[in-house]
Coordinates of C-alpha atoms in Angstrom, one line a residue:
M578 CA 112.0 297.3 -27.2
T579 CA 112.7 293.7 -28.2
I580 CA 111.8 291.0 -25.6
T581 CA 114.3 288.2 -25.6
A582 CA 114.8 285.2 -23.3
N583 CA 117.0 285.9 -20.4
P584 CA 120.5 284.5 -21.2
L585 CA 121.3 283.9 -17.5
I586 CA 118.8 281.0 -17.3
P587 CA 120.5 277.7 -18.4
R588 CA 118.7 275.2 -20.6
E589 CA 119.0 272.5 -17.9
K590 CA 117.1 274.8 -15.5
I591 CA 114.3 275.2 -18.0
L592 CA 113.7 271.4 -17.9
H593 CA 113.1 271.6 -14.2
F594 CA 110.0 273.8 -14.9
G595 CA 108.1 270.7 -16.0
L596 CA 107.4 272.5 -19.3
R597 CA 108.2 271.6 -22.8
N598 CA 111.2 273.4 -24.3
S599 CA 110.7 277.0 -25.2
D600 CA 113.0 279.7 -26.5
R601 CA 110.8 282.4 -25.0
I602 CA 111.4 282.1 -21.3
H603 CA 111.9 285.3 -19.4
Y604 CA 113.5 284.6 -16.1
Q605 CA 113.7 286.8 -13.0
L606 CA 113.0 290.1 -14.8
S607 CA 112.9 293.3 -12.8
P608 CA 109.6 295.1 -12.1
Q609 CA 110.6 297.8 -14.6
E610 CA 111.2 295.2 -17.3
L611 CA 108.0 293.3 -16.6
A612 CA 105.9 296.5 -16.6
A613 CA 107.5 297.6 -19.9
A614 CA 106.8 294.2 -21.5
A615 CA 103.2 294.3 -20.3
V616 CA 102.7 297.7 -21.9
L617 CA 104.5 296.7 -25.1
R618 CA 102.2 293.7 -25.4
G619 CA 99.1 295.9 -25.1
E620 CA 98.1 294.2 -21.8
A621 CA 98.6 297.2 -19.5
V622 CA 99.0 300.9 -19.3
Y623 CA 100.7 303.3 -16.9
N624 CA 98.7 305.7 -14.7
D625 CA 99.9 309.2 -14.0
T626 CA 102.0 308.1 -11.0
G627 CA 103.8 305.4 -12.9
A628 CA 101.9 302.3 -11.6
L629 CA 100.9 299.5 -14.0
V630 CA 97.2 299.2 -14.5
I631 CA 95.6 296.0 -15.9
N632 CA 92.1 294.6 -16.4
T633 CA 91.8 290.9 -15.4
G634 CA 88.9 290.3 -17.7
E635 CA 86.1 288.0 -16.9
C636 CA 87.4 287.0 -13.5
T637 CA 87.7 290.0 -11.2
G638 CA 87.9 287.9 -8.0
R639 CA 88.5 284.5 -6.7
S640 CA 86.2 281.7 -7.8
P641 CA 85.7 279.4 -4.8
K642 CA 83.6 276.9 -6.8
D643 CA 86.5 276.4 -9.2
K644 CA 89.1 275.7 -6.5
Y645 CA 90.2 272.1 -6.0
I646 CA 92.6 269.9 -4.0
V647 CA 93.7 266.6 -5.4
L648 CA 92.2 263.7 -3.5
D649 CA 95.0 261.2 -2.9
E650 CA 96.7 259.3 -0.1
L651 CA 98.2 262.5 1.4
T652 CA 95.0 264.4 1.6
R653 CA 92.2 261.9 1.9
D654 CA 92.1 261.8 5.7
N655 CA 93.5 265.2 6.5
V656 CA 91.6 267.7 4.4
D657 CA 88.2 268.9 5.6
W658 CA 86.3 268.3 2.4
N659 CA 83.6 270.9 1.9
N660 CA 82.4 273.6 -0.5
F661 CA 85.8 275.3 -0.3
N662 CA 87.9 272.2 -0.3
Q663 CA 86.5 270.3 -3.3
P664 CA 88.2 267.1 -4.3
I665 CA 89.5 266.3 -7.8
D666 CA 91.1 263.1 -8.9
S667 CA 94.7 262.5 -10.0
I668 CA 93.7 261.7 -13.5
S669 CA 92.0 265.1 -13.9
F670 CA 95.0 266.9 -12.4
D671 CA 97.3 265.1 -14.9
R672 CA 95.0 266.2 -17.8
V673 CA 95.0 269.8 -16.7
F674 CA 98.7 269.7 -16.3
E675 CA 99.1 268.4 -19.9
E676 CA 96.6 271.0 -21.2
I677 CA 98.5 273.8 -19.5
T678 CA 102.0 272.7 -20.5
E679 CA 101.0 272.1 -24.1
Y680 CA 99.3 275.6 -24.2
L681 CA 102.3 277.4 -22.7
A682 CA 104.8 275.6 -25.0
T683 CA 103.8 278.1 -27.8
K684 CA 103.8 281.2 -25.5
D685 CA 106.3 283.5 -23.9
M686 CA 106.7 282.4 -20.3
W687 CA 107.6 284.6 -17.4
V688 CA 109.4 282.7 -14.6
R689 CA 110.2 283.9 -11.1
D690 CA 111.9 282.2 -8.2
C691 CA 110.8 283.6 -4.8
Y692 CA 109.7 282.3 -1.4
A693 CA 107.2 282.5 1.4
C694 CA 107.7 282.8 5.2
A695 CA 109.9 285.5 6.6
D696 CA 111.1 283.1 9.3
D697 CA 113.8 281.1 7.5
R698 CA 113.1 278.0 9.5
F699 CA 109.8 277.6 7.6
R700 CA 110.9 279.1 4.3
V701 CA 109.1 277.6 1.3
N702 CA 110.8 278.2 -2.1
I703 CA 108.4 278.9 -4.9
R704 CA 108.8 278.9 -8.7
V705 CA 106.0 281.0 -10.4
I706 CA 105.5 280.5 -14.1
T707 CA 103.0 282.8 -15.8
E708 CA 101.6 283.5 -19.2
K709 CA 101.7 287.3 -18.7
P710 CA 104.4 289.7 -17.4
A711 CA 102.0 291.5 -15.2
E712 CA 101.1 288.3 -13.4
N713 CA 104.8 287.8 -12.8
L714 CA 105.1 291.3 -11.4
F715 CA 102.4 290.4 -8.9
A716 CA 104.5 287.5 -7.8
Y717 CA 107.5 289.8 -7.4
N718 CA 105.4 292.1 -5.3
M719 CA 103.6 289.6 -3.1
F720 CA 106.3 286.9 -2.3
L721 CA 109.6 287.3 -0.6
R722 CA 112.6 288.0 -2.9
P723 CA 115.7 285.9 -2.7
S724 CA 119.2 287.5 -3.1
E725 CA 121.2 287.0 -6.3
E726 CA 123.6 284.7 -4.3
T727 CA 120.6 282.6 -3.1
L728 CA 119.3 282.2 -6.7
E729 CA 122.5 280.4 -7.8
T730 CA 121.5 277.3 -5.7
F731 CA 117.7 277.9 -5.7
R732 CA 115.5 274.8 -5.8
P733 CA 111.7 275.2 -5.6
N734 CA 109.7 273.4 -3.0
W735 CA 106.5 274.3 -4.8
Q736 CA 105.6 275.4 -8.4
I737 CA 102.8 277.6 -9.6
I738 CA 101.9 277.4 -13.2
S739 CA 99.4 279.9 -14.5
A740 CA 97.9 279.8 -18.0
S741 CA 95.4 282.6 -17.6
G742 CA 94.3 282.6 -21.3
L743 CA 93.6 278.9 -21.4
K744 CA 90.0 277.8 -21.2
L745 CA 89.7 274.1 -20.1
D746 CA 87.2 271.6 -21.4
P747 CA 85.3 270.7 -18.2
R748 CA 84.2 267.3 -19.6
F749 CA 87.8 266.3 -20.3
C750 CA 89.4 267.9 -17.3
G751 CA 86.9 267.1 -14.6
T752 CA 86.3 270.7 -13.7
R753 CA 83.1 272.7 -13.2
S754 CA 83.9 275.3 -15.8
G755 CA 86.7 276.5 -18.1
N756 CA 88.7 278.0 -15.2
A757 CA 90.2 276.3 -12.3
A758 CA 92.8 276.5 -9.5
I759 CA 94.1 273.1 -8.5
I760 CA 96.5 272.2 -5.6
S761 CA 98.4 268.9 -5.6
F762 CA 100.2 268.3 -2.3
K763 CA 101.7 265.1 -3.8
H764 CA 103.3 267.0 -6.8
R765 CA 103.7 270.2 -4.7
M766 CA 102.2 272.1 -7.6
I767 CA 99.4 274.7 -8.1
L768 CA 97.8 274.8 -11.5
I769 CA 95.8 277.9 -12.6
A770 CA 93.9 278.1 -15.8
G771 CA 91.3 280.4 -17.4
T772 CA 91.5 283.2 -14.8
A773 CA 93.8 286.3 -14.9
Y774 CA 92.8 287.4 -11.3
T775 CA 96.2 287.5 -9.7
G776 CA 94.8 286.8 -6.2
E777 CA 94.5 283.1 -7.1
I778 CA 98.4 283.0 -7.1
K779 CA 98.7 284.4 -3.6
K780 CA 95.8 282.5 -2.1
G781 CA 97.0 279.2 -3.6
I782 CA 100.2 279.4 -1.6
F783 CA 98.3 280.6 1.5
T784 CA 96.1 277.5 1.3
V785 CA 99.2 275.3 1.0
L786 CA 100.8 277.0 4.1
N787 CA 97.5 276.5 6.0
Y788 CA 98.0 272.8 5.5
I789 CA 101.7 272.1 5.9
L790 CA 102.5 274.6 8.8
P791 CA 99.9 273.5 11.3
L792 CA 100.0 269.8 10.4
E793 CA 103.7 269.3 9.9
K794 CA 105.4 272.2 11.8
D795 CA 103.1 273.0 14.7
V796 CA 102.8 276.6 13.4
L797 CA 99.5 278.4 13.6
S798 CA 98.7 279.9 10.2
M799 CA 96.5 283.0 10.3
H800 CA 94.5 285.2 8.0
C801 CA 95.3 288.5 9.8
S802 CA 97.4 291.6 9.8
A803 CA 100.1 292.4 12.3
N804 CA 102.0 295.3 13.7
K805 CA 104.3 296.1 16.6
D806 CA 105.6 299.1 18.5
N807 CA 109.2 300.2 19.0
D808 CA 109.6 297.9 22.0
G809 CA 108.5 294.8 19.9
N810 CA 105.0 294.5 21.5
T811 CA 103.0 292.8 18.8
A812 CA 99.3 292.9 17.9
L813 CA 97.2 290.8 15.5
F814 CA 94.1 292.0 13.6
F815 CA 91.6 289.5 12.3
G816 CA 88.6 290.5 10.2
L817 CA 86.7 289.8 7.1
S818 CA 86.4 292.3 4.2
G819 CA 85.0 295.7 5.2
T820 CA 85.7 295.4 9.0
G821 CA 88.7 297.7 9.0
K822 CA 91.6 295.3 9.2
T823 CA 93.9 297.2 6.9
T824 CA 92.9 300.6 8.2
L825 CA 93.3 299.8 11.9
S826 CA 96.6 297.9 11.5
A827 CA 98.1 300.7 9.5
D828 CA 99.2 302.9 12.4
P829 CA 102.0 305.5 11.8
R830 CA 103.1 305.0 15.4
R831 CA 103.6 301.2 14.9
M832 CA 105.6 299.2 12.4
L833 CA 103.6 297.0 10.0
I834 CA 104.7 293.4 10.0
G835 CA 102.2 292.5 7.3
D836 CA 98.6 293.1 6.2
D837 CA 97.2 289.6 5.5
E838 CA 98.9 286.3 6.2
H839 CA 101.1 285.3 9.2
G840 CA 102.4 282.3 11.2
W841 CA 102.6 282.0 14.9
T842 CA 105.5 279.9 16.3
A843 CA 106.6 279.3 19.9
E844 CA 108.9 282.4 19.6
G845 CA 106.6 284.9 17.8
V846 CA 104.9 285.8 14.5
F847 CA 106.2 286.1 11.0
N848 CA 104.7 287.4 7.7
F849 CA 104.2 284.8 4.9
E850 CA 104.5 287.5 2.2
G851 CA 106.7 290.2 0.9
G852 CA 104.0 292.6 -0.1
C853 CA 100.5 294.0 0.3
Y854 CA 97.4 293.3 -1.8
A855 CA 95.0 296.1 -0.8
K856 CA 91.5 296.9 -1.8
C857 CA 91.4 300.4 -3.4
I858 CA 87.7 301.0 -4.0
Q859 CA 87.1 304.6 -2.7
L860 CA 90.8 304.9 -1.9
S861 CA 91.8 308.4 -0.9
E862 CA 94.9 310.2 0.4
E863 CA 93.0 311.4 3.5
K864 CA 91.6 308.0 4.6
E865 CA 94.4 305.6 3.5
P866 CA 97.6 307.7 2.9
Q867 CA 100.0 304.7 3.0
I868 CA 98.1 302.8 0.4
F869 CA 97.4 305.9 -1.7
H870 CA 101.1 306.7 -1.9
A871 CA 102.0 303.1 -2.6
V872 CA 100.4 303.5 -6.1
K873 CA 103.6 304.3 -7.8
P874 CA 106.1 302.7 -10.2
G875 CA 106.3 299.0 -9.3
A876 CA 102.7 298.8 -8.0
L877 CA 100.2 296.7 -10.0
V878 CA 96.6 298.1 -10.0
E879 CA 93.7 295.9 -11.1
N880 CA 90.3 296.6 -12.6
T881 CA 90.0 300.4 -12.1
R882 CA 89.0 303.1 -14.5
F883 CA 90.5 306.4 -15.3
F884 CA 88.8 309.8 -15.2
E885 CA 87.7 310.4 -18.8
G886 CA 90.5 311.8 -21.0
T887 CA 93.2 311.2 -18.4
N888 CA 95.3 308.5 -17.0
T889 CA 94.3 309.4 -13.4
I890 CA 92.6 306.5 -11.6
N891 CA 89.1 307.1 -10.4
F892 CA 89.1 305.1 -7.3
D893 CA 85.4 305.7 -6.7
D894 CA 84.5 303.9 -9.9
G895 CA 83.4 300.4 -9.2
S896 CA 81.8 299.7 -12.6
I897 CA 84.2 296.9 -13.4
T898 CA 84.2 295.5 -9.8
E899 CA 84.0 296.6 -6.2
N900 CA 87.0 294.4 -5.7
T901 CA 89.6 296.8 -7.2
R902 CA 93.1 296.0 -6.0
V903 CA 96.6 297.2 -5.8
S904 CA 99.7 295.0 -5.0
Y905 CA 103.0 296.5 -4.0
P906 CA 106.1 295.4 -2.0
L907 CA 106.0 295.7 1.7
D908 CA 108.8 298.3 1.7
F909 CA 106.5 300.7 -0.1
I910 CA 105.1 301.4 3.4
D911 CA 107.4 303.8 5.3
N912 CA 107.0 302.1 8.6
A913 CA 107.2 298.5 7.4
A914 CA 109.2 296.2 9.8
S915 CA 112.3 294.5 8.3
P916 CA 112.5 291.6 8.7
S917 CA 108.8 291.2 8.9
V918 CA 108.7 289.3 12.2
G919 CA 107.4 290.1 15.7
N920 CA 107.3 288.8 19.2
N921 CA 104.5 286.7 20.6
P922 CA 101.4 289.0 20.5
K923 CA 100.2 290.7 23.7
H924 CA 96.9 291.7 22.2
I925 CA 94.7 290.1 19.4
F926 CA 91.7 291.9 17.9
F927 CA 88.8 290.3 16.2
L928 CA 87.2 292.9 14.0
T929 CA 83.5 292.7 13.0
C930 CA 81.3 295.2 11.3
D931 CA 78.0 294.4 13.0
A932 CA 75.3 296.1 10.8
Y933 CA 72.7 294.9 13.3
G934 CA 74.0 297.4 15.9
I935 CA 74.1 294.8 18.7
L936 CA 77.7 294.1 19.6
P937 CA 79.7 296.5 21.8
P938 CA 82.5 298.6 20.3
V939 CA 85.0 296.6 22.5
S940 CA 84.7 293.4 24.5
Q941 CA 87.3 291.3 26.3
L942 CA 87.0 287.6 25.5
T943 CA 87.9 284.6 27.6
P944 CA 90.2 282.1 25.8
E945 CA 87.1 279.8 25.3
Q946 CA 85.0 282.7 23.9
A947 CA 88.0 283.7 21.7
M948 CA 88.1 280.2 20.2
Y949 CA 84.3 280.2 19.6
Q950 CA 84.4 283.6 18.0
F951 CA 87.5 282.6 16.0
I952 CA 85.6 279.6 14.5
S953 CA 82.5 281.8 13.9
G954 CA 84.4 284.6 12.0
Y955 CA 81.3 286.9 12.1
T956 CA 80.5 290.1 10.4
A957 CA 77.3 291.5 8.8
K958 CA 76.9 293.1 5.4
V959 CA 74.8 296.2 5.1
A960 CA 71.7 296.5 2.9
G961 CA 72.5 297.1 -0.8
T962 CA 75.9 295.3 -0.9
E963 CA 74.2 292.4 -2.6
A964 CA 71.2 292.3 -4.9
G965 CA 68.1 291.7 -2.9
V966 CA 69.6 292.5 0.4
T967 CA 67.3 295.1 2.1
E968 CA 68.4 294.6 5.7
P969 CA 71.7 293.6 7.4
K970 CA 72.8 290.1 6.5
A971 CA 75.0 288.0 8.8
T972 CA 78.2 286.5 7.3
F973 CA 80.3 283.8 9.0
S974 CA 83.7 282.7 7.7
A975 CA 85.5 280.2 9.9
C976 CA 88.8 281.5 11.4
F977 CA 88.2 284.7 9.3
G978 CA 89.4 282.8 6.2
A979 CA 87.3 279.7 5.5
P980 CA 88.0 279.5 1.8
F981 CA 91.7 279.0 2.5
L982 CA 91.6 276.4 5.3
P983 CA 92.2 272.8 4.2
L984 CA 92.0 271.5 7.8
H985 CA 88.9 271.5 10.1
P986 CA 88.5 274.9 11.7
G987 CA 88.6 273.2 15.1
H988 CA 92.2 272.3 14.5
Y989 CA 93.2 276.0 14.1
A990 CA 91.0 277.1 17.0
Q991 CA 92.6 274.5 19.4
M992 CA 96.1 275.8 18.4
L993 CA 95.0 279.4 19.0
G994 CA 93.6 278.5 22.4
R995 CA 96.8 276.7 23.4
K996 CA 98.9 279.7 22.3
L997 CA 96.6 282.2 24.1
K998 CA 97.2 280.3 27.4
E999 CA 100.9 279.8 26.8
H1000 CA 101.6 283.4 26.1
N1001 CA 98.9 285.1 28.2
A1002 CA 97.6 287.0 25.1
K1003 CA 94.4 289.0 25.5
V1004 CA 91.7 288.8 22.9
W1005 CA 89.3 291.7 22.1
L1006 CA 86.2 291.7 19.9
I1007 CA 86.0 295.1 18.2
N1008 CA 82.7 296.2 16.5
T1009 CA 83.4 298.7 13.8
G1010 CA 79.8 298.7 12.6
W1011 CA 76.6 300.3 13.9
T1012 CA 75.3 301.4 17.3
G1013 CA 71.9 302.9 18.3
G1014 CA 70.1 300.5 15.9
P1015 CA 70.8 298.6 12.7
Y1016 CA 72.0 300.0 9.5
G1017 CA 69.4 302.6 8.3
T1018 CA 68.4 303.4 11.9
G1019 CA 71.5 303.7 14.0
S1020 CA 74.8 305.3 13.1
R1021 CA 78.3 303.9 12.3
I1022 CA 80.7 303.9 15.2
K1023 CA 83.2 306.6 14.6
L1024 CA 86.6 305.6 13.4
A1025 CA 88.1 307.9 16.0
Y1026 CA 86.3 306.0 18.8
T1027 CA 87.6 302.7 17.5
R1028 CA 91.1 304.0 17.2
A1029 CA 90.9 305.3 20.8
L1030 CA 89.7 302.0 22.1
I1031 CA 92.5 300.0 20.3
T1032 CA 95.1 302.5 21.5
A1033 CA 93.9 302.2 25.1
V1034 CA 94.2 298.4 24.8
L1035 CA 97.7 298.6 23.3
E1036 CA 98.9 301.0 25.9
D1037 CA 97.3 299.0 28.7
K1038 CA 95.1 301.9 29.6
L1039 CA 91.7 300.3 29.2
N1040 CA 90.5 299.7 32.8
M1041 CA 88.7 296.3 32.9
D1042 CA 88.6 296.2 36.7
E1043 CA 85.5 298.4 36.5
S1044 CA 83.6 296.5 33.8
E1045 CA 80.3 294.7 33.3
I1046 CA 79.0 291.6 31.6
F1047 CA 77.2 292.2 28.3
P1048 CA 74.0 290.1 28.4
V1049 CA 73.3 287.1 26.1
F1050 CA 76.8 287.0 24.7
N1051 CA 78.4 287.2 28.2
F1052 CA 81.3 289.4 27.0
R1053 CA 83.1 291.6 29.5
I1054 CA 82.9 295.3 28.5
P1055 CA 84.5 298.5 30.0
K1056 CA 82.5 301.3 31.5
Y1057 CA 85.0 304.0 30.6
C1058 CA 87.6 304.8 27.9
E1059 CA 89.3 308.1 27.4
G1060 CA 88.1 309.7 24.1
V1061 CA 85.0 307.5 23.8
P1062 CA 81.5 308.5 25.1
D1063 CA 80.6 306.3 28.1
Q1064 CA 77.1 305.7 26.6
I1065 CA 78.2 303.8 23.5
L1066 CA 80.4 301.3 25.4
N1067 CA 77.2 299.3 26.2
P1068 CA 75.1 299.4 23.0
A1069 CA 71.9 298.8 25.0
N1070 CA 72.2 302.4 26.1
T1071 CA 72.1 303.7 22.5
W1072 CA 68.9 302.1 21.5
S1073 CA 65.7 304.0 22.1
D1074 CA 63.6 300.8 22.3
K1075 CA 65.3 298.6 24.9
N1076 CA 62.9 295.7 24.4
N1077 CA 63.7 295.7 20.7
F1078 CA 67.4 295.7 21.5
T1079 CA 67.0 292.6 23.7
E1080 CA 64.9 290.7 21.1
K1081 CA 67.4 291.6 18.3
S1082 CA 70.3 290.4 20.6
K1083 CA 68.6 287.1 21.0
S1084 CA 68.0 286.8 17.2
L1085 CA 71.7 287.5 16.5
A1086 CA 72.8 285.0 19.2
K1087 CA 70.6 282.4 17.4
L1088 CA 72.4 283.0 14.1
F1089 CA 75.7 282.3 15.9
T1090 CA 74.5 279.0 17.4
E1091 CA 72.9 277.9 14.1
N1092 CA 76.1 278.6 12.2
F1093 CA 78.2 276.8 14.8
Q1094 CA 76.4 273.5 14.5
K1095 CA 78.4 272.4 11.5
Y1096 CA 81.6 272.7 13.5
A1097 CA 80.4 271.3 16.8
D1098 CA 81.6 267.7 16.2
G1099 CA 85.2 268.9 15.7
V1100 CA 85.6 271.1 18.8
S1101 CA 85.9 270.7 22.5
S1102 CA 83.1 271.0 25.1
E1103 CA 84.8 274.1 26.5
I1104 CA 84.5 275.9 23.1
K1105 CA 80.9 274.9 22.7
A1106 CA 80.1 276.2 26.2
A1107 CA 81.3 279.6 25.2
A1108 CA 78.4 280.1 22.8
P1109 CA 75.9 282.9 23.4
A1110 CA 73.2 282.1 25.9
R1111 CA 70.1 280.3 24.6
I1112 CA 67.2 282.4 25.7

């Protein structure tokens, strides 16, 4: 196979890329052509189901410390500058741009025009320019795909330029290390250098949308999955990694709107993306049949290993990274909604894996409690997930997506609170973690119980008229749910040492209040009043 530049792309269009002239530009290639090119170049192999498998090298995940936003007149007073939103000056951006364009001028370039936002009113056209064909396949999978007719007049609102093989000189470029992901709202451009982790492409645009949609369009951007039933009743699922967001939103009785990024308008919700980027560590047909069967031609699998002597993926092997991933178009899922939009949600689920065994398996939140918990974004890692962690460790990520939020979390929380009241949406805190004690003592809440609770909520069968107040956190919890033992609905009943449960509840509440202090100045008194009781 000989790879040649696509003759359909005119020379004048190449100049719009912002790159120096190159005779090796491959424009809008199909997934099959991109996969074949990646294999031919020795950058990928096929597995036994026909999916493309790559190794992203040194970077097997995002690098938050190497993510920057250009500090200029547009961002100076709007961005919540912090450890995730690090400023970089315009001179450094210009230098990185020159380094990248000079580097790519001698390379094959893979160019894709695509867009984000399934609601056409908020559509953002994107041009993605990558050094490797597999990275361009990722863009094909994850972004929405314009028609051939639309491409004739396509003009990008944003450009992503990725030079994954280029290592920057930090002293010259003003970066921390040789890799960087830099967003310039003035130039409407995302520059990526030194990392082949494809997630940087998708999360760069998510960060952009988290800025322009709330600030300019009054659309709440959300890091969540969404599904709906045949009558259009929509549900949202928020949760950090390991809480069950993908598992619980993938319901064969409901249509999947999207698994990760959505916007909420006055009329309803819409998916930002055109695909899924699922973790596949310990993936099995039994536990995750939809994801398992999506690993087929057109899918891109990252950082897995094969069983020795085969090209069959060993999904249990995390020796490269626990963050193994597969990307695929949304229509690889049988029950995917098309278009990927839904009505205003009736129910919203905040998922947490509480390894302390304190929180109830289901709690109904007031709007104020919902905003407080939204800003908190709590889960707890179990012992052994990080070096030196011997007992559960609390993790807080504002709005369940702190690394991607350019604005103050209070801005998103206030928008959420307003929408909850406008549309009378109910919010539920779901603990998919432990009960009867912390990790190592108690037991994990059975998935069947969690599914039964969520189903009862979605079918309006969870009786909250007969409920009680859960102490310290002041959540309202049910006394009965079909298919779930009454005893576990109040976790205090599952602990043998009730005094120990009370003390641990207070300790967890203290972690919440300590974490929330850094956001207190940017939120209303009503939100602050929804904190756990100080005992």
